[in-house]
Coordinates of C-alpha atoms in Angstrom, one line a residue:
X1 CA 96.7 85.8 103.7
X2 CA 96.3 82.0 104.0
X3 CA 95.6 79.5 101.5
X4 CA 91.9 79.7 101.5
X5 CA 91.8 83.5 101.2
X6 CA 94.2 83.2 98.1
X7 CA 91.4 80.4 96.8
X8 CA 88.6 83.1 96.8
X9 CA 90.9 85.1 94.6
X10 CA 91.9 82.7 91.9
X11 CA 88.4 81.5 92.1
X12 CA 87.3 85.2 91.3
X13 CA 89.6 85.9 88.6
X14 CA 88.6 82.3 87.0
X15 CA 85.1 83.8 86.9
X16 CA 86.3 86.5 85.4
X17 CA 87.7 85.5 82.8
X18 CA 85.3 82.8 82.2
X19 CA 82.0 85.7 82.7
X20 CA 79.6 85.5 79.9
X21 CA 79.9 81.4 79.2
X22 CA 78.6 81.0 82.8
X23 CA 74.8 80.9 81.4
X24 CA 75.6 77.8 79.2
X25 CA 77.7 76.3 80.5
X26 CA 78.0 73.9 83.9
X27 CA 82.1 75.6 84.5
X28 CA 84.3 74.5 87.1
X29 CA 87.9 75.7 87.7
X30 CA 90.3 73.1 85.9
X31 CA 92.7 72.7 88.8
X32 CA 89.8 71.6 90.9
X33 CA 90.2 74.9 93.4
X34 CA 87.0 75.7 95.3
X35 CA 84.2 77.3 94.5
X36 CA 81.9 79.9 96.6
X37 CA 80.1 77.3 98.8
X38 CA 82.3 75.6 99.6
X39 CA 85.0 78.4 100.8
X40 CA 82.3 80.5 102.1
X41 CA 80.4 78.2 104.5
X42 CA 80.6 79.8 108.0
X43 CA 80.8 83.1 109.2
X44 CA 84.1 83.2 109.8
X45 CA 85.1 82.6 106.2
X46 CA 83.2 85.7 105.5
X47 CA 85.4 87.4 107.8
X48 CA 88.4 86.0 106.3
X49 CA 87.5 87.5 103.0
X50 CA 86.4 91.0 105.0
X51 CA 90.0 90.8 106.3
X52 CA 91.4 90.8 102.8
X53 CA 89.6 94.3 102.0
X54 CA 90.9 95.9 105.1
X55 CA 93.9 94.5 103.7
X56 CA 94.0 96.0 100.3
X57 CA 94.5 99.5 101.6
X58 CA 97.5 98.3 103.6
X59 CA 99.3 95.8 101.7
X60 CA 99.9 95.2 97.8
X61 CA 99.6 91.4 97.5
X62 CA 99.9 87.8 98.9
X63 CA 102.8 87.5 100.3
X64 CA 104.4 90.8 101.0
X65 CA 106.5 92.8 100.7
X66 CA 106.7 92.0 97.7
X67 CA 106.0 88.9 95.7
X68 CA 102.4 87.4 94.4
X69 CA 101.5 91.2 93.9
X70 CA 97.3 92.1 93.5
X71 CA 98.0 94.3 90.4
X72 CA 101.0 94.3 87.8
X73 CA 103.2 96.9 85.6
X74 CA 104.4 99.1 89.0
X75 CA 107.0 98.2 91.3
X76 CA 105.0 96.6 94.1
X77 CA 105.9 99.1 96.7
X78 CA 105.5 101.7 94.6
X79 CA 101.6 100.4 93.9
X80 CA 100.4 100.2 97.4
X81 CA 97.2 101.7 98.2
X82 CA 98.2 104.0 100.9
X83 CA 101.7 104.9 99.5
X84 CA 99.9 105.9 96.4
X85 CA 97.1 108.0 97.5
X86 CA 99.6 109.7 100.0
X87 CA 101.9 111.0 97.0
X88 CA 98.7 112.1 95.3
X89 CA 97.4 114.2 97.8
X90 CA 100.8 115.4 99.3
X91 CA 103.3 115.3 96.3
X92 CA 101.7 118.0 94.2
X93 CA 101.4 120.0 97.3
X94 CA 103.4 122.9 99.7
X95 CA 103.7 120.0 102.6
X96 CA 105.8 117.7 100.8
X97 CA 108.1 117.4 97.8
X98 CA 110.4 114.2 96.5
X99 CA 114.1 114.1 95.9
X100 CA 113.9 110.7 94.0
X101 CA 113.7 110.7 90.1
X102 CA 111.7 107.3 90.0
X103 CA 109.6 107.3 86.7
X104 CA 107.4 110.5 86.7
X105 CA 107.7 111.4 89.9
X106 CA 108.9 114.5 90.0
X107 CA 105.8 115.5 87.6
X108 CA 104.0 115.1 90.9
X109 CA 105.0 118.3 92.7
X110 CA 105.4 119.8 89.4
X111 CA 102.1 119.5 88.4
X112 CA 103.0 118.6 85.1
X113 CA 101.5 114.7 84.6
X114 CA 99.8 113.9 82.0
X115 CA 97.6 111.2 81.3
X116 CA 100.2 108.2 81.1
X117 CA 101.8 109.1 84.7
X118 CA 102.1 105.7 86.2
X119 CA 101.5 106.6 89.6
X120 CA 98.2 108.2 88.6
X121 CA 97.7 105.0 86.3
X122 CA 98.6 103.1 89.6
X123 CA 96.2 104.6 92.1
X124 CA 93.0 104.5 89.4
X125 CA 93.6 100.7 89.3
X126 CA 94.2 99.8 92.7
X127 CA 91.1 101.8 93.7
X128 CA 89.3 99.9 90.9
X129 CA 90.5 96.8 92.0
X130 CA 89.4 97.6 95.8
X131 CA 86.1 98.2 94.6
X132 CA 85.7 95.3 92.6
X133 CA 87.0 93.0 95.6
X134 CA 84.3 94.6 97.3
X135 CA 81.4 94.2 94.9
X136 CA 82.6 90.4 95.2
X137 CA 81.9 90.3 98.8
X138 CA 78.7 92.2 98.7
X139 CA 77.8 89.7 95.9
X140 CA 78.7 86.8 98.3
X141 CA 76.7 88.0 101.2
X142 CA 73.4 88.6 100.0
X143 CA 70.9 86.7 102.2
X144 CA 70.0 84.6 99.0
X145 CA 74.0 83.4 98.9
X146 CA 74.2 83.0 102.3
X147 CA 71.3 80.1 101.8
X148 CA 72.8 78.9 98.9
X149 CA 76.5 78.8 100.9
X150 CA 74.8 76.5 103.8
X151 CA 75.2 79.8 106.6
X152 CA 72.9 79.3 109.2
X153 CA 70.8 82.0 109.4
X154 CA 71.4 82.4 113.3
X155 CA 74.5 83.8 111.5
X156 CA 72.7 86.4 109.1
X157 CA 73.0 89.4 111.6
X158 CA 76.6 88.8 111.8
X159 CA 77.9 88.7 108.3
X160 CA 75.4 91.6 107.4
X161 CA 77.6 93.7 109.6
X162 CA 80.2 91.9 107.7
X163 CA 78.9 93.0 104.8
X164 CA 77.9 97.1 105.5
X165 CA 81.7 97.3 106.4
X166 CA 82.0 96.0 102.6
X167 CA 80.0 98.7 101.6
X168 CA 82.0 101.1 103.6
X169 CA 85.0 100.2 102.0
X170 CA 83.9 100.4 98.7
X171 CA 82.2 103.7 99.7
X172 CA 85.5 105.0 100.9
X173 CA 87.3 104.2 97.6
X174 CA 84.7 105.3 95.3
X175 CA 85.3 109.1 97.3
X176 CA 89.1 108.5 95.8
X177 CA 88.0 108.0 92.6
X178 CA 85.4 110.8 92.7
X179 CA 88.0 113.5 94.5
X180 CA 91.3 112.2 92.2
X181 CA 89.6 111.6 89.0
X182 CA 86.1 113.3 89.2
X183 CA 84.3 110.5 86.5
X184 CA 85.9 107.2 87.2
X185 CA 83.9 104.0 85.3
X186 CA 81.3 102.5 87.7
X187 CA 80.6 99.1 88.9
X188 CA 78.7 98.0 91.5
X189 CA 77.3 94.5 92.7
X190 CA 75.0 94.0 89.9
X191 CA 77.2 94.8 87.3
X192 CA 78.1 91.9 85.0
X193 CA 80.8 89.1 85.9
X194 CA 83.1 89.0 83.3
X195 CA 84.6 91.1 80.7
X196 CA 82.7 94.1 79.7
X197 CA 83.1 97.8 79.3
X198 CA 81.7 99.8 82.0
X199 CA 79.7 103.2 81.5
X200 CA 81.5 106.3 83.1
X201 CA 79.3 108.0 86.3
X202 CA 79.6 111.9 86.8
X203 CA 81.0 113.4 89.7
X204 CA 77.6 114.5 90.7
X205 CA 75.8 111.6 90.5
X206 CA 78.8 109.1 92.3
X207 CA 78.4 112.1 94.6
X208 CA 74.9 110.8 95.4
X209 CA 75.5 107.4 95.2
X210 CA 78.0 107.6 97.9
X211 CA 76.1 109.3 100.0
X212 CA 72.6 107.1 99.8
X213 CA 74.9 104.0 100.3
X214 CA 76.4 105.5 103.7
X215 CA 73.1 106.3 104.5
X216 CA 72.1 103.0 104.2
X217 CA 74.4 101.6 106.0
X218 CA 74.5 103.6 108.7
X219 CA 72.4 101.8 111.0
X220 CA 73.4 98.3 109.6
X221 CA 76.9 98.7 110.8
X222 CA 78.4 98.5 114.2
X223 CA 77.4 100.8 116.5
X224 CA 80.2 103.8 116.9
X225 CA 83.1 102.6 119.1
X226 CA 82.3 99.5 119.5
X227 CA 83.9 97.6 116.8
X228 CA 87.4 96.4 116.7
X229 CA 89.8 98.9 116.7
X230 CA 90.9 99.2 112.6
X231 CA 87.4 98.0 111.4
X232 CA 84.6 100.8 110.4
X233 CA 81.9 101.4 112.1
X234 CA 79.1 104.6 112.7
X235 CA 81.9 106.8 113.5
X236 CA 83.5 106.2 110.4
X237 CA 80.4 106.4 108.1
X238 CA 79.2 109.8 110.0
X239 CA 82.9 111.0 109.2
X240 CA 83.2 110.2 105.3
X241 CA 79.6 111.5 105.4
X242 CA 80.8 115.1 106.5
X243 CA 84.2 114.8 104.2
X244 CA 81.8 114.3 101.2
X245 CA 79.4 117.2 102.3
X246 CA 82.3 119.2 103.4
X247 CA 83.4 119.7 99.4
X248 CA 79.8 119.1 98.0
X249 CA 80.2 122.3 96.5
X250 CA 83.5 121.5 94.7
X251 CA 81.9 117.7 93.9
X252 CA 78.2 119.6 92.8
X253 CA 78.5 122.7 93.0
X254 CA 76.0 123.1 95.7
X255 CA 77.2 124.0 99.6
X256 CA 75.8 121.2 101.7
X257 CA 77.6 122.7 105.1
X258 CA 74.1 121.8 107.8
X259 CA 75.1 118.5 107.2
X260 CA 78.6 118.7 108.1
X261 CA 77.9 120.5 111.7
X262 CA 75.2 117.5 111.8
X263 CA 77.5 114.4 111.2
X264 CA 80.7 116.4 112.7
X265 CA 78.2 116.3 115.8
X266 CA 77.6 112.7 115.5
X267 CA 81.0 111.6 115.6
X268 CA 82.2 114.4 118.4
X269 CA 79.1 112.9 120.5
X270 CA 80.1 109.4 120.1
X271 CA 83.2 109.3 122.6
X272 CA 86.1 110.1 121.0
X273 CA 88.5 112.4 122.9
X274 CA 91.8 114.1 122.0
X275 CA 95.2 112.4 122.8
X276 CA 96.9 114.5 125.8
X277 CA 100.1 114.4 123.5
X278 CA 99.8 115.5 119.4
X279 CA 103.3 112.8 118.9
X280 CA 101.5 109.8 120.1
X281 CA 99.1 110.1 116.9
X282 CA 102.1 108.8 114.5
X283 CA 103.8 106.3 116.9
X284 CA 104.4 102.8 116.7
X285 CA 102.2 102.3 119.7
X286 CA 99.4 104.6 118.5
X287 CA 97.0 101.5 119.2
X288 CA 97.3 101.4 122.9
X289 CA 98.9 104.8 124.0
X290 CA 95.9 106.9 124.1
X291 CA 95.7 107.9 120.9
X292 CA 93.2 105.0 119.8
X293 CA 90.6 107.1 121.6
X294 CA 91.3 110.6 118.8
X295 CA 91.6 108.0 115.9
X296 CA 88.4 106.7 114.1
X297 CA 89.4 104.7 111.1
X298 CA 93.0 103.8 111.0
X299 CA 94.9 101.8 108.0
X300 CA 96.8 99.5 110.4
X301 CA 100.1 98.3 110.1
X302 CA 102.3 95.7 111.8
X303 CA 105.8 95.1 111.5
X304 CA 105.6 91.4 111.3
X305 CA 102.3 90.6 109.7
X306 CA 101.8 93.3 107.2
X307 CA 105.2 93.6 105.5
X308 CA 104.8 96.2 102.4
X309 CA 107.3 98.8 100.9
X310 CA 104.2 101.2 101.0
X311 CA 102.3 102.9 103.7
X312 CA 103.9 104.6 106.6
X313 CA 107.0 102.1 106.1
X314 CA 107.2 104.5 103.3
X315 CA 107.4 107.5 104.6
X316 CA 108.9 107.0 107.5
X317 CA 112.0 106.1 106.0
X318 CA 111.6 108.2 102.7
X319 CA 111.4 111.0 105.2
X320 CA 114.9 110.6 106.8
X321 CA 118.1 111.5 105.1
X322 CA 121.3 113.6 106.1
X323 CA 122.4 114.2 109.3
X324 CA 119.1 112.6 110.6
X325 CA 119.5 109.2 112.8
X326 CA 116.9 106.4 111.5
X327 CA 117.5 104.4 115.1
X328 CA 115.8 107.7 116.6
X329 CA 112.6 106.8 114.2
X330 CA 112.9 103.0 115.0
X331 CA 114.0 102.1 111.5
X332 CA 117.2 100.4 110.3
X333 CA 117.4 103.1 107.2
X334 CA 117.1 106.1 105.7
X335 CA 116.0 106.9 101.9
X336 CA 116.4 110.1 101.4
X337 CA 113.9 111.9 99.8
X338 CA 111.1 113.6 101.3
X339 CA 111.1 116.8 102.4
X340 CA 108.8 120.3 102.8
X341 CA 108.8 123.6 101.5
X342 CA 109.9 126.7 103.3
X343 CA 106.1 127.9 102.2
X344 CA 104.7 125.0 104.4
X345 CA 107.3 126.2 107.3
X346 CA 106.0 129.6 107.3
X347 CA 102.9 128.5 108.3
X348 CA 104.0 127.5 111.7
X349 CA 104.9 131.2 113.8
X350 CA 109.4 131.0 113.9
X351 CA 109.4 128.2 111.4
X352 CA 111.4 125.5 112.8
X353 CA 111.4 127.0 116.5
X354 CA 107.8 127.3 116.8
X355 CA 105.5 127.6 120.5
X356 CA 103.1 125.0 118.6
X357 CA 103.9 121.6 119.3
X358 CA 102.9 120.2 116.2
X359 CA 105.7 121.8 114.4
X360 CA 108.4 118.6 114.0
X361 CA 110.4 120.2 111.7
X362 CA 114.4 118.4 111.5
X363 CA 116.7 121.1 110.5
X364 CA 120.3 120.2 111.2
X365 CA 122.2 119.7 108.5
X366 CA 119.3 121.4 105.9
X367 CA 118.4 124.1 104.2
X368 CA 115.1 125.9 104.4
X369 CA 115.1 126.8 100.8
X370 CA 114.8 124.5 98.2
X371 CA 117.8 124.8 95.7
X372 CA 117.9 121.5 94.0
X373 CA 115.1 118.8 94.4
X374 CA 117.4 115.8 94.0
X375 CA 119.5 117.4 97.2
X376 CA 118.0 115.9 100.3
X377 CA 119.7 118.7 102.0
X378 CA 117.7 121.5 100.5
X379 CA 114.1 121.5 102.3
X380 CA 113.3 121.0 106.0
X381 CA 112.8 117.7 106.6
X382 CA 109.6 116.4 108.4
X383 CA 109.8 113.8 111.7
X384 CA 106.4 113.4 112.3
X385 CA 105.9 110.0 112.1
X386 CA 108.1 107.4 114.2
X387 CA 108.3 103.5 114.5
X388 CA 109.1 104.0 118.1
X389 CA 106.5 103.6 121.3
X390 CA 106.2 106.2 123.7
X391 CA 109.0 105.1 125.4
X392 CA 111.6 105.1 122.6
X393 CA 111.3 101.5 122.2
X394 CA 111.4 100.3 118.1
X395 CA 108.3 98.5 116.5
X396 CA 108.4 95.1 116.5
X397 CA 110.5 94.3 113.3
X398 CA 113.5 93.9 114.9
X399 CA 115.4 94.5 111.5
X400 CA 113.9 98.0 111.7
X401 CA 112.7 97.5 107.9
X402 CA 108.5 97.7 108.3
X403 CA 107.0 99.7 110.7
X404 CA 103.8 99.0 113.4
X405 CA 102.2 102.8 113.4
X406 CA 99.1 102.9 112.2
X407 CA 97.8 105.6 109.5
X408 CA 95.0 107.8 111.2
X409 CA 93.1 108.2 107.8
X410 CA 90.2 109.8 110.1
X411 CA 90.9 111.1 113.6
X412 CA 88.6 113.6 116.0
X413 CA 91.0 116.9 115.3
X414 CA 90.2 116.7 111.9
X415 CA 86.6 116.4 112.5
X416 CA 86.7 119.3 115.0
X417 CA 88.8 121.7 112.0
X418 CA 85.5 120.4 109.8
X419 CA 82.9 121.8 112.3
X420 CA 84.5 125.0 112.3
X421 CA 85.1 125.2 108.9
X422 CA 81.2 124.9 108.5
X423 CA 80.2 126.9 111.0
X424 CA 82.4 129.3 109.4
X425 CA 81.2 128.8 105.9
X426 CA 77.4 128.9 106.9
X427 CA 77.7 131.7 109.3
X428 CA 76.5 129.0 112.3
X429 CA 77.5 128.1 115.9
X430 CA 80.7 130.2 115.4
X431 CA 81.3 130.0 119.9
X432 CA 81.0 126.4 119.8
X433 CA 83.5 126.4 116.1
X434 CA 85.9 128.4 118.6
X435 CA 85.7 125.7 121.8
X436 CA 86.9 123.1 119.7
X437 CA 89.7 124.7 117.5
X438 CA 91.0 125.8 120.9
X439 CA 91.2 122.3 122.4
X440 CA 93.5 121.8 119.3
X441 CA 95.4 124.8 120.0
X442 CA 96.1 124.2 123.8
X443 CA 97.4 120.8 123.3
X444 CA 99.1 122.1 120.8
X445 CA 100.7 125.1 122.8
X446 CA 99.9 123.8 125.8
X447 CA 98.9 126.0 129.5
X448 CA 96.6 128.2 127.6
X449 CA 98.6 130.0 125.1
X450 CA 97.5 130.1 121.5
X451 CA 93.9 130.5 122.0
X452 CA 92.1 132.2 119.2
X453 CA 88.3 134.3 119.4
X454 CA 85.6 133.7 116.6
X455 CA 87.4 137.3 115.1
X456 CA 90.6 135.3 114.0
X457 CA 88.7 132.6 111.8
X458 CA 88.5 133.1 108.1
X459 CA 89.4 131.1 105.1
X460 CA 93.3 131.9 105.6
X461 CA 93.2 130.6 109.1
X462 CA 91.5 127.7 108.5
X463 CA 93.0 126.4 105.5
X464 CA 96.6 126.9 107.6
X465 CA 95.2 125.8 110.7
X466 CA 94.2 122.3 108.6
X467 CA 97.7 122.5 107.4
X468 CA 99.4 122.5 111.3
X469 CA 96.9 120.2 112.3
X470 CA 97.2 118.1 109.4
X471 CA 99.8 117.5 107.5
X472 CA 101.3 114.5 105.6
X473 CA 97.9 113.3 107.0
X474 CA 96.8 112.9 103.0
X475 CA 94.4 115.9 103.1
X476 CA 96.3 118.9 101.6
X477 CA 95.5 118.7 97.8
X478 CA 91.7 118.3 98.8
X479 CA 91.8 121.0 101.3
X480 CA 93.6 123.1 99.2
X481 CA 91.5 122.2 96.4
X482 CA 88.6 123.4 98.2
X483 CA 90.0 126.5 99.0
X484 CA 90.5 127.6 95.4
X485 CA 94.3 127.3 96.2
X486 CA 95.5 124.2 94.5
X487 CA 96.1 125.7 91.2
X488 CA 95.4 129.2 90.3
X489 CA 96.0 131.0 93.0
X490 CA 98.7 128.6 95.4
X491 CA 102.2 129.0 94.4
X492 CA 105.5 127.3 96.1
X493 CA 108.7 125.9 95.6
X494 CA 108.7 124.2 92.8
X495 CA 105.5 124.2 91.6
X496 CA 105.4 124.0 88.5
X497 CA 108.8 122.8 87.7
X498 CA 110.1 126.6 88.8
X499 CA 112.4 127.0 91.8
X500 CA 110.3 129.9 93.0
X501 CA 107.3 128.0 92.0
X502 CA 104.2 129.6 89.7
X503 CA 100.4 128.6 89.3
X504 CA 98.9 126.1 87.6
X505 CA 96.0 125.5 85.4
X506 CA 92.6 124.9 87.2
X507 CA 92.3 121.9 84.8
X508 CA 94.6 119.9 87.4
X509 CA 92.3 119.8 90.1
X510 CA 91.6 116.9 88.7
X511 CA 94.0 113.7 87.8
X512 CA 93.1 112.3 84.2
X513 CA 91.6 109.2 82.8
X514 CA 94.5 107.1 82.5
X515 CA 95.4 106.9 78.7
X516 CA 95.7 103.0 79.2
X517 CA 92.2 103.1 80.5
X518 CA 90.7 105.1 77.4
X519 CA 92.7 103.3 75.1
X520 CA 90.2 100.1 76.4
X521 CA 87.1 101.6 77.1
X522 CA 85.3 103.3 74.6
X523 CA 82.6 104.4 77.1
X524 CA 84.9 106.6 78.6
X525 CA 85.9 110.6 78.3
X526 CA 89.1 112.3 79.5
X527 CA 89.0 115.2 81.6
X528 CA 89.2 118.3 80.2
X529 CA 92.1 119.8 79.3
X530 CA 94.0 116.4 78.8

């Protein structure tokens, strides 16, 4: 980020800190830094500071990858956004397991953590920290602000679209808090600036707020497809709008599945088309080769210009180990450490020499079962995403240390495995539910093999079909979740700290309050069973 965009942030914290005072008191910053007006005085400053949210769920600081980190107390590739909600919703999970022994990790697939896990601790306050950059900018871009900033108001329309991506952001964060934690604290632009303790929303009612603000936005943002690829726009709202109906039911307890198929529809409407070729989704080139066209709201990243230890530099090289070459994945290393479970395997028909192309299983040298975590050899390990182009060709770090493929946090073959789903759940459109699993399933098998009739769908197909589609896509312990299998009623390797794996108490659906977080705020109230 350049030096301006580092201004707005010491200028922030200065307020901060400073808060309450600001009523009595004419305050300016003591090192003479600038203040709003005169860092946010044309449009494109606001776009500056929009480039810093898109930022936050890609990289963990200033400088990167490591050094003038946003949040303290975690290693800083260990607290970037994406790394961290990745290990949430895959660690604890039958698609992935960790070798490492970093901190309390290995409570992860365990299911053991408790409430001072510091990965858990981690992931609450960068989402918290997301949302408050983002209360900042909405704050800043109010049409009074932009008058009082000197923007001219042939720029309004503009930075309003500026501003609904804001809101989508936050949005999109406040669903992580809601699915990981269930009653996260809430702040919004009209909270206070400065220090104060905020109240603690339930599920329910963030539920709601999440979806009026999408609503809202909807037809202030960019018009589907026609924003910058790796910036939100109506394709991306429609989608988070489905996710969050999609598990209503788990968020509310009541099944909101009409407005799934509706907002499914929207996005399946709008243009999108599958990728001939499942591999392209999770290659370094996945901007340009074709697979822009499946993928709706990437995290991007860029081997050059957005150097972090986290994201898919993570685990692409946390993913290769043993006999596996890392030049074949357009890396310069291996780490050794994550791997699958031969319960996730047996989803795909002959395991590791499965008809269905998404299988990308690498078994040379490993083991199916899982003997001993810490043994990189024991699990299959998982190839599916590369820092090579279609052609074989490495990113462009030539060191082979960060990685250009981008993360597709919402593509069109999830959103067709939602419509079914729905159509499934509400009894509804079940031939059309069909037509688009099967696109899946022939490019996934390819000259017409693997086709399945309406007779073949029920809650075990889908929930494994979301798994071959899916995986390491950071869905599992929400899908699972959903289908009542997270806990009581999913066992594999390891779960549990037991080599066979056992269930779990239904308590862990949900992550705690961080003890750190409770110890500060009396206004909050732990999960149950914490």
């Amino acid at each position: 980020m350049n030096n301006k965009i580092k201004s707005f942030f010491l200028l922030f914290l200065s307020v901060t800190i400073l808060g309450s005072c600001e009523s009595e008191l004419d305050l300016q910053p003591e090192d003479n830094r600038e203040v709003p007006g005169q860092l946010l005085n044309d449009s494109a400053a606001y776009k500056q500071f929009l480039a810093k949210l898109y930022a936050g769920l890609a990289v963990s600081g200033q400088e990167g990858p490591a050094g003038n980190p946003d949040l303290l107390g975690l290693d800083e590739g260990f607290s970037q956004y994406l790394r961290l909600y990745w290990m949430l919703q895959e660690l604890p999970t039958d698609e992935a397991l960790m070798g490492w022994n970093d901190g309390t990790i290995a409570d992860l697939h365990g299911q053991n953590w408790t409430s001072g896990n510091e990965f858990i601790r981690t992931m609450y306050s960068r989402i918290m920290y997301q949302i408050a950059q983002a209360n900042e900018y909405i704050r800043q871009s109010s049409d009074a602000n932009l008058s009082a900033n000197g923007i001219d108001e042939s720029q309004f329309t503009e930075v309003q679209q500026f501003r609904a991506e804001a809101r989508f952001l936050r949005a999109l964060s406040y669903y992580h808090a809601m699915d990981l934690y269930g009653n996260p604290p809430f702040i919004n632009e009209d909270s206070p600036v400065g220090a104060f303790l905020p109240e603690q929303i339930q599920r329910a009612d963030l539920f709601n707020y999440i979806e009026s603000e999408l609503l809202d936005i909807e037809g202030k943002i960019v018009a589907a497809g026609q924003n910058e690829y790796g910036r939100a726009d109506q394709a991306a709202v429609w989608t988070l709008l489905a996710k969050l109906y999609l598990n209503a039911e788990v968020y509310t307890g009541t099944p909101r599945y009409s407005e799934v198929l509706t907002y499914t529809q929207k996005v399946i409407d709008a243009g999108y088309t599958l990728v001939d070729d499942y591999e392209k989704l999770f290659l370094a080139d996945n901007d340009v080769n074709g697979a822009q066209n499946e993928i709706i709201f990437p995290i991007r990243f860029d081997g050059l210009n957005t150097n972090s230890y986290g994201g898919l530099t993570f685990v692409i090289h946390a993913s290769i180990g043993g006999d596996m070459d890392p030049e074949e994945f357009g890396v310069n290393s291996g780490w050794a450490g994550l791997r699958t479970t031969p319960e996730f395997v047996s989803l795909f028909p002959d395991g590791a020499n499965s008809a269905d192309g998404r299988e990308m299983f690498y078994t040379e040298g490993q083991n199916l079962e899982v003997n001993t975590i810490s043994n990189f050899a024991d699990g299959y390990a998982v190839g599916k995403f590369k820092n090579v182009d279609v052609n074989g060709n490495q990113g462009s770090d030539a060191t082979g240390e960060h990685v250009d493929t981008d993360f597709p946090l919402f593509r069109l073959g999830d959103v067709y495995l939602m419509y079914a789903e729905a159509a499934f759940r509400s009894n509804t459109n079940m031939a059309q539910a069909v037509d688009y699993i099967n696109e899946l399933r022939e490019r996934a098998y390819g000259e017409g093999n693997g086709l399945i009739t309406a007779s073949a769908i029920n809650n075990n197909f889908l929930i494994n079909e979301r798994g071959r589609e899916l995986y390491w896509e950071a869905h599992r312990r929400t899908d699972l979740i959903r289908f009542n299998r997270f806990t009581e009623n999913g066992v594999w390797a390891w779960k549990g700290d037991v080599p066979q794996g056992t269930t779990t108490a239904a308590y862990r659906n949900l992550f705690p309050i961080p003890a750190s977080d409770l110890g500060v705020n009396t206004n909050l109230t732990q999960n149950p069973g914490y």
